XYZ file of C-alpha atoms in Angstrom:
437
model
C -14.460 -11.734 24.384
C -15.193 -15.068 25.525
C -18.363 -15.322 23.237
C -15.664 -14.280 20.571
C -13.703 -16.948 21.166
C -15.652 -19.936 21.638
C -17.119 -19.418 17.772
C -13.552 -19.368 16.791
C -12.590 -22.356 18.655
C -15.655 -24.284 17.273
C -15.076 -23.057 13.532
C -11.365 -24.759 13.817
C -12.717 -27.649 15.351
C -14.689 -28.482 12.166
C -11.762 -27.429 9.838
C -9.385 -29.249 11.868
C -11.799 -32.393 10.424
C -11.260 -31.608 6.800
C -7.285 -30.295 6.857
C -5.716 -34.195 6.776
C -7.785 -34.072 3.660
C -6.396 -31.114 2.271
C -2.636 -33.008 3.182
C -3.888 -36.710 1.880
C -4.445 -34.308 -1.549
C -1.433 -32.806 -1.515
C 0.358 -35.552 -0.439
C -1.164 -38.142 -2.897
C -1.743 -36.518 -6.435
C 1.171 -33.887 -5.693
C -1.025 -31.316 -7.966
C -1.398 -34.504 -10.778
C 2.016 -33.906 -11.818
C 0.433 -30.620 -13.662
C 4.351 -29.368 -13.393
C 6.036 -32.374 -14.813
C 8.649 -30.753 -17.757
C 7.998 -27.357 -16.761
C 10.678 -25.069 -16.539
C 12.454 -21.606 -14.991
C 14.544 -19.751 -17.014
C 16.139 -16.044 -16.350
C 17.155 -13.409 -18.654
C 18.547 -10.002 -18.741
C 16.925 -7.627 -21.616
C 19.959 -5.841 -22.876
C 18.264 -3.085 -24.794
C 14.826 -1.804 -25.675
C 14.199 -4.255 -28.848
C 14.334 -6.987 -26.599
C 12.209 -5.647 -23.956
C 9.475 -5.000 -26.948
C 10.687 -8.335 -28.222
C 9.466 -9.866 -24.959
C 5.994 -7.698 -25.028
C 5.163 -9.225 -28.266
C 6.161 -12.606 -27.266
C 3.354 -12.368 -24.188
C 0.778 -11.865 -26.654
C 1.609 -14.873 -28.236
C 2.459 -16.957 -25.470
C 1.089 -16.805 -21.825
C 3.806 -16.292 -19.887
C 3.890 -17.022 -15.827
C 6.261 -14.351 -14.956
C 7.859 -15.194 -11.264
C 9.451 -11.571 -11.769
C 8.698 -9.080 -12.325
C 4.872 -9.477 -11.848
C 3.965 -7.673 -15.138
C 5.094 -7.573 -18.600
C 4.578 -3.691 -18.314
C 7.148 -3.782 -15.534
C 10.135 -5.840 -17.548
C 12.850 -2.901 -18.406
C 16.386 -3.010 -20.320
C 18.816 -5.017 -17.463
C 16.211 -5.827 -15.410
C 16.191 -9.593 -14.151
C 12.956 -11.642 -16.121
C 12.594 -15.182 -14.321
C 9.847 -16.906 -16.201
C 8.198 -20.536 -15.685
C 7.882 -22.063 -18.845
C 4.925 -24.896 -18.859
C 5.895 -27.794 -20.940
C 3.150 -27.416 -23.815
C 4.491 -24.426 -24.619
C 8.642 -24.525 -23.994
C 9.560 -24.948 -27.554
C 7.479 -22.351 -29.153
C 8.755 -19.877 -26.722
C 12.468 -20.962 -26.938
C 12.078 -20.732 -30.597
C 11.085 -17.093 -30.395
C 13.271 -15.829 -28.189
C 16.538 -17.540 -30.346
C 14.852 -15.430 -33.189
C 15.312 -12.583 -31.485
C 18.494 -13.214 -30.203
C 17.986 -12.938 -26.627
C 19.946 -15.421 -24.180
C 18.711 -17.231 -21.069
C 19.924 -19.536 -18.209
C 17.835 -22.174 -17.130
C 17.536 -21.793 -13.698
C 15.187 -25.248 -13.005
C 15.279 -27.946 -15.776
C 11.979 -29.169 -14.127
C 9.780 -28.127 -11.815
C 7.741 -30.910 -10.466
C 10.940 -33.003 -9.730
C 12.426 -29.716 -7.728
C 8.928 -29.253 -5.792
C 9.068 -33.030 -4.876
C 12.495 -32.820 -3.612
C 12.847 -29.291 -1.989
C 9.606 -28.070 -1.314
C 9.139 -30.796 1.857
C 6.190 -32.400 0.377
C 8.451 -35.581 -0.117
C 9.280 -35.164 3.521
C 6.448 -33.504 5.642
C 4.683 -36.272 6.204
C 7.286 -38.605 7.672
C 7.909 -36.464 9.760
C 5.870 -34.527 13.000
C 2.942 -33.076 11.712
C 2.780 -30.689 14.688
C 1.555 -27.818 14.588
C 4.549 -26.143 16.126
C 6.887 -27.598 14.136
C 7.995 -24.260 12.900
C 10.388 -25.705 10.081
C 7.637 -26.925 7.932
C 5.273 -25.475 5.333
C 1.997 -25.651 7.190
C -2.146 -25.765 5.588
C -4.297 -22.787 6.051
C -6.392 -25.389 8.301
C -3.185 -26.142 10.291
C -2.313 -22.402 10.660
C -5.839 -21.646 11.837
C -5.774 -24.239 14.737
C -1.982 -23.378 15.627
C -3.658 -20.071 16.042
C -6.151 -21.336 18.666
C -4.004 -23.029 20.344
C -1.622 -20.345 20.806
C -4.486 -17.898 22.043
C -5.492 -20.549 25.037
C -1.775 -21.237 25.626
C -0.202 -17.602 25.764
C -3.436 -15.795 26.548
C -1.535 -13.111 28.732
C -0.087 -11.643 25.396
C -2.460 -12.614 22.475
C -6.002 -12.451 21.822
C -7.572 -14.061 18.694
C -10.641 -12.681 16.739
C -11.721 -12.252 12.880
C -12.048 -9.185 11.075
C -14.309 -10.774 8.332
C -14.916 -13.568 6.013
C -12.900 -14.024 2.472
C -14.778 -14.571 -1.030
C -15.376 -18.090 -0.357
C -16.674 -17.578 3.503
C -13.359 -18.650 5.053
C -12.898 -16.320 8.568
C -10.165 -13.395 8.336
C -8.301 -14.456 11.811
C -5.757 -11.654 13.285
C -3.891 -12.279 16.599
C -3.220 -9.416 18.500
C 0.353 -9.549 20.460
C 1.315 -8.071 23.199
C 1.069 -7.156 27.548
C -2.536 -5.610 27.949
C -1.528 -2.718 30.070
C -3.746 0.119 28.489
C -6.092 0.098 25.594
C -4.695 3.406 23.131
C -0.618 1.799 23.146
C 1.041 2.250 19.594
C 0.890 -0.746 16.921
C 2.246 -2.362 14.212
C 0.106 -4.514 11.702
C 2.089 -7.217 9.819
C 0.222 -9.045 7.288
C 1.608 -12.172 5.280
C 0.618 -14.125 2.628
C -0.926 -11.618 -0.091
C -0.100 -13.575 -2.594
C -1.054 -17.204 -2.269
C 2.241 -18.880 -4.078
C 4.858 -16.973 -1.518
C 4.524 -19.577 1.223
C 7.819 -18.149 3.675
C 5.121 -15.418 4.102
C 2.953 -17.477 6.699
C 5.820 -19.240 7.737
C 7.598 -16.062 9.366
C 4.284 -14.644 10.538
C 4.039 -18.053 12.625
C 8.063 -17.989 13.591
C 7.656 -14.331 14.743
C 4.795 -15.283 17.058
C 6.613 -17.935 18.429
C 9.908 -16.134 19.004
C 7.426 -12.964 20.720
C 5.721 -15.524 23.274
C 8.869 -17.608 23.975
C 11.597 -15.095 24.723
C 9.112 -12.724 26.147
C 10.684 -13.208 30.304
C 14.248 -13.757 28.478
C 14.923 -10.960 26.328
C 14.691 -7.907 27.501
C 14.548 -6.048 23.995
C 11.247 -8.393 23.190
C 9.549 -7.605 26.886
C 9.968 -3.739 26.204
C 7.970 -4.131 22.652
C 5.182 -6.186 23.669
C 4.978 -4.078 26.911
C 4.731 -0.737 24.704
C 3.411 -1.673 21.459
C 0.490 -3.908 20.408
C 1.270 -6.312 17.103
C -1.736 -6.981 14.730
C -0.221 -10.328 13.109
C -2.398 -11.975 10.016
C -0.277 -14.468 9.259
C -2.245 -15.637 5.787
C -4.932 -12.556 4.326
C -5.378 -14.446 0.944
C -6.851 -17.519 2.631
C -8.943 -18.880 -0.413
C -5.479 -18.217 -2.476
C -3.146 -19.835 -0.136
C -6.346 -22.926 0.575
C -5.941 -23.494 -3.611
C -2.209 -23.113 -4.047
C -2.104 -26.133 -1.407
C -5.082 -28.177 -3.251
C -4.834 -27.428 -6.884
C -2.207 -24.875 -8.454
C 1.146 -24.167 -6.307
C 2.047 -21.416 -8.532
C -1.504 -19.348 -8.082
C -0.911 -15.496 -7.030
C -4.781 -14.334 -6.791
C -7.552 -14.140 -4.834
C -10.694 -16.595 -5.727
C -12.949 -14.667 -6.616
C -15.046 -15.141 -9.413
C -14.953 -12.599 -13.052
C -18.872 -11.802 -14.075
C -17.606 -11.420 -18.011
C -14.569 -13.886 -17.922
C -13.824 -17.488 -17.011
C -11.072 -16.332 -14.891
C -10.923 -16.783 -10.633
C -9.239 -13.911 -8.728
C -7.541 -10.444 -8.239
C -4.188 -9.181 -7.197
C -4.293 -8.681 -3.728
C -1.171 -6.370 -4.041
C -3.417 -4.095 -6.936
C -6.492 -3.823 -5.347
C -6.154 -0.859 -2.875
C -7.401 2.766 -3.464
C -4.422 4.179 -4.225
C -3.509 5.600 -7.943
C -5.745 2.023 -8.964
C -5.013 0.255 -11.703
C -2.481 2.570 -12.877
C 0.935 1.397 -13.763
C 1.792 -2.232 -12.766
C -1.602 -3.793 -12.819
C -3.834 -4.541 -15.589
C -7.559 -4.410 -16.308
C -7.972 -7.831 -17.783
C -9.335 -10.262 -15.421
C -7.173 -12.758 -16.688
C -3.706 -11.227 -15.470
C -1.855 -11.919 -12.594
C -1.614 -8.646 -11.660
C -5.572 -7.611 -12.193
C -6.822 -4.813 -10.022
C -9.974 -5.760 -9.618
C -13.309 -3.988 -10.731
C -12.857 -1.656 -8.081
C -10.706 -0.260 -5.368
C -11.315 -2.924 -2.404
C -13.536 -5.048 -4.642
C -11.678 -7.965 -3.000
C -13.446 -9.029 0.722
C -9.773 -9.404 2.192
C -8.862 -6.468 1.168
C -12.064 -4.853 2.376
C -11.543 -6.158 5.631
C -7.938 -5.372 6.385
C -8.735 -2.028 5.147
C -11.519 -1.080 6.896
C -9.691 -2.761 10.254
C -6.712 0.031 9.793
C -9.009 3.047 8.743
C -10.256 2.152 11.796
C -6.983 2.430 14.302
C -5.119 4.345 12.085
C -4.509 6.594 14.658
C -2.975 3.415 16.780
C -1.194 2.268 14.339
C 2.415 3.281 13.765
C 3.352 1.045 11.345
C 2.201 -1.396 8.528
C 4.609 -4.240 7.016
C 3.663 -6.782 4.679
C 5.426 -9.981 3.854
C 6.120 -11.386 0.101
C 8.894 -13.318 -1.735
C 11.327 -13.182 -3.611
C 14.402 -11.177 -4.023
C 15.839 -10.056 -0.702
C 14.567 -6.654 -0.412
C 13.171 -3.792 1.967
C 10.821 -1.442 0.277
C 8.922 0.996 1.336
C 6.420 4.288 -0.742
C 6.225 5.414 -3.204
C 5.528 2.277 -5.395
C 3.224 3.961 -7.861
C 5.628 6.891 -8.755
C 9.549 7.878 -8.176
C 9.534 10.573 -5.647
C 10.822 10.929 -2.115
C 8.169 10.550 1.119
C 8.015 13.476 3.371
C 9.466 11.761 5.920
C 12.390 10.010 4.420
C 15.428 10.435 6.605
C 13.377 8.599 9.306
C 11.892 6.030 7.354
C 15.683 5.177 5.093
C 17.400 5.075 8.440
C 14.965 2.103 9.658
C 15.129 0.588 6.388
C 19.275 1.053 6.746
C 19.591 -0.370 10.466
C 16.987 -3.520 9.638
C 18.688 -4.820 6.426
C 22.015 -4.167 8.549
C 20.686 -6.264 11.252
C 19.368 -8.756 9.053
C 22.825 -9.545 7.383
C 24.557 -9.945 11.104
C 23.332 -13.447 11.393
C 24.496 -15.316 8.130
C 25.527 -12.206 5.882
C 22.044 -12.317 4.059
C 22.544 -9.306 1.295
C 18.772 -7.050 1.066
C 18.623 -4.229 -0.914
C 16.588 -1.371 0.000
C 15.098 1.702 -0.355
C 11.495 3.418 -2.487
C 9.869 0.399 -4.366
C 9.453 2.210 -7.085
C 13.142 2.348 -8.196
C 14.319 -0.464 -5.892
C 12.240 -2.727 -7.465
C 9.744 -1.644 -9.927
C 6.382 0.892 -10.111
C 3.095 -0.325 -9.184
C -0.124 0.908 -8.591
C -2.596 0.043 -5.881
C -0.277 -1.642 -3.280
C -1.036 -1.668 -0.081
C 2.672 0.392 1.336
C 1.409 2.943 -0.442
C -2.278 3.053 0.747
C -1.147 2.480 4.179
C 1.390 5.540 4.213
C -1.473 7.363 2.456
C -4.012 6.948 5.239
C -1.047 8.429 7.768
C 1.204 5.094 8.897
C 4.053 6.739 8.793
C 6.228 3.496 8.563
C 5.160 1.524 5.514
C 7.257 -1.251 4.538
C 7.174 -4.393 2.297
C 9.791 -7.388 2.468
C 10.484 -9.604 0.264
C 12.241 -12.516 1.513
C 15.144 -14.878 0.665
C 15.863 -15.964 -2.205
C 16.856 -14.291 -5.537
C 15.551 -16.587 -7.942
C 17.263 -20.318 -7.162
C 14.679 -21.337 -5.833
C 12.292 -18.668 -5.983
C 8.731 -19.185 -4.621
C 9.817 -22.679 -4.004
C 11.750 -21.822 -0.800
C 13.599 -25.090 0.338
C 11.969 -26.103 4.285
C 15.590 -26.175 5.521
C 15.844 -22.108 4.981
C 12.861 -21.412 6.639
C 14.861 -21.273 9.989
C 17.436 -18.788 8.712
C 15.256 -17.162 6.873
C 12.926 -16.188 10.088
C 15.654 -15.761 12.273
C 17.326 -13.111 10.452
C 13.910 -11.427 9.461
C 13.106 -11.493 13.337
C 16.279 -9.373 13.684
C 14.899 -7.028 11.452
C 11.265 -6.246 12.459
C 12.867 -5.741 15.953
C 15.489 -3.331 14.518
C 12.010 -1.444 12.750
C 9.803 -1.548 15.815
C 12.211 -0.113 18.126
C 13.463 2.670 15.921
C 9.812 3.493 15.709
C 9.116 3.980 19.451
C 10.533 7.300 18.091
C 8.515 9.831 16.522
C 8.680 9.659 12.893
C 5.949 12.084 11.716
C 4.457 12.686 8.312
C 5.313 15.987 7.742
């Protein structure tokens, strides 16, 4: 353990020499005004001619759907929030008048909205601690908060990797909670799949915080650290999240590299071995929503899945953090059908969005992603519930489209607090036995 430990400790040393770098970048170009005159705009297909409409559009124009994910998952009075680079705005505006369609421009441009709401106009007058905990914070920063949270709190968490990504950057989990026997149930929580959802990592860190800190004051926190053992990765798609800080604040993807294409990365959230690269992902390397070559082609997603093959029989539940649009989902995403167990798993679902509005009224929706929000193949709910978690769930956190992925610092507190409220509400219902039948 100790051998473990000090090889983590000296790989954050030497990133903890390269991440003001990464912030002097960030902080200096502010991604070389690549944004400036790009726009978000939101509309509502009213009928099947415009959803077709807006197929054939895509094939003209690239578009950067925020959401849905996928053209192929657009349907008639579905919300379409699109982010509409500058080079091509008038070309697309033009076809979608032809066609009729109406829209509401939800950000009139993006770079000045990311310089004033993001915190990178801020951040850096202010503490750059790492437990500031209402801040956006590096991959390098998250890595050493990690460290340092292992030697302070070392009673309840232990730090180790489960592998490397695509580009060679460690896979760090921290396990959380009281060491009292070995075989105690577990919940894995993973954030940060996709690179641009940055509130991801952000609650990951909060929730770690909140665990360790009210541990000897609330007595609802001491009985689930004393029973169950959390498995908390608070950023899986590090090369992602690394490059939406350095280069492209908007990328979804992996890094990895296509043989046959001049494209970088897969869909984390497409990639597992579960009805792959069905519905809701696509085969071109290209997309934002590519499977991959293969099921688990992607190192990350290797890793994390070989790490819960491994304790599945530990593990009682497996939740995964994305934004945006204030929901609780849980299988099937790749078909509409009811789980085996769904009177267990809808009541959790019903008591942690009802928790989660008690604090400031926050509305989530819940219920199958599938027909909640909309069918996908390859996710990892799905391939978790498949291998026998019988809790599976996916958030997607605050907001519905204002802001979108460019979550204001000043709701990350909310934001975590509430969610807090909720993963509590989930882990305590499932102290109970909620078997796959």
């Amino acid at each position: 353990m100790e051998g473990n430990v000090r090889i983590i400790a000296a790989a954050l040393i030497f990133a903890s020499v390269n991440f003001l770098n990464c912030r002097d970048v960030v902080q200096g170009f502010l991604y070389n005004n690549r944004y400036e005159g790009d726009q978000v705009i939101r509309l509502v297909p009213k009928a099947e001619q415009e959803v077709e409409a807006l197929k054939t559009i895509s094939e003209q124009i690239k578009l950067d759907l925020w959401q849905p994910s996928s053209i192929a998952s657009i349907n008639v009075g579905g919300v379409v929030d699109i982010r509409v680079p500058n080079s091509s705005s008038q070309q697309l505006f033009q076809s979608l008048l032809q066609t009729g369609m109406t829209f509401k421009i939800l950000v009139s441009d993006l770079q000045e909205l990311m310089e004033k709401q993001s915190g990178f106009g801020t951040r850096y007058r202010r503490s750059n601690s790492l437990h500031n905990y209402e801040v956006y914070h590096t991959l390098e920063e998250i890595q050493n908060w990690m460290l340092q949270m292992y030697q302070t709190y070392s009673q309840l968490l232990y730090l180790f990797s489960i592998g490397k990504s695509y580009e060679g950057r460690p896979l760090y989990v921290l396990q959380l909670g009281k060491r009292s026997h070995p075989f105690k149930k577990a919940v894995w929580i993973d954030c940060g799949i996709h690179a641009r959802e940055w509130i991801g990592p952000a609650f990951c860190q909060w929730f770690v915080k909140e665990a360790v800190k009210t541990y000897h004051s609330d007595p609802v926190m001491r009985k689930l650290l004393k029973q169950l053992y959390f498995y908390i990765m608070p950023v899986f798609n590090v090369d992602g999240y690394h490059y939406s800080w350095t280069t492209d604040r908007f990328w979804r993807k992996t890094r990895s590299n296509s043989t046959y294409f001049n494209c970088h990365g897969v869909d984390a959230n497409r990639n597992w071995k579960i009805k792959w690269c069905s519905e809701g992902a696509s085969l071109h390397p290209c997309a934002d929503t590519y499977c991959g070559p293969m099921p688990e082609s992607e190192p990350e997603v290797k890793a994390v899945a070989t790490f819960l093959r491994k304790n599945k029989k530990q593990i009682k539940a497996y939740i995964s953090f994305h934004s945006y649009s204030q929901m609780l989902l849980y299988p099937y995403s790749y078909k509409d059908a009811i789980i085996p167990n769904f009177n267990c798993v809808e009541s959790a679902a019903f008591k942690a969005v009802n928790a989660l509005r008690s604090v400031y009224g926050s509305k989530y929706k819940h219920g199958p992603a599938s027909s909640t929000l909309y069918v996908i193949s390859g996710s990892s709910i799905d391939w978790a519930y498949k291998q026998g978690i019988p809790y599976a769930f996916a958030f997607e956190l605050r907001d519905t489209g204002y802001y979108g992925f460019l979550l204001p610092e000043s709701l990350i507190r909310p934001t975590c607090t509430e969610t807090t409220l909720a993963i509590k509400s989930i882990t305590n219902h499932l102290l109970k036995e909620c078997p796959l039948k």
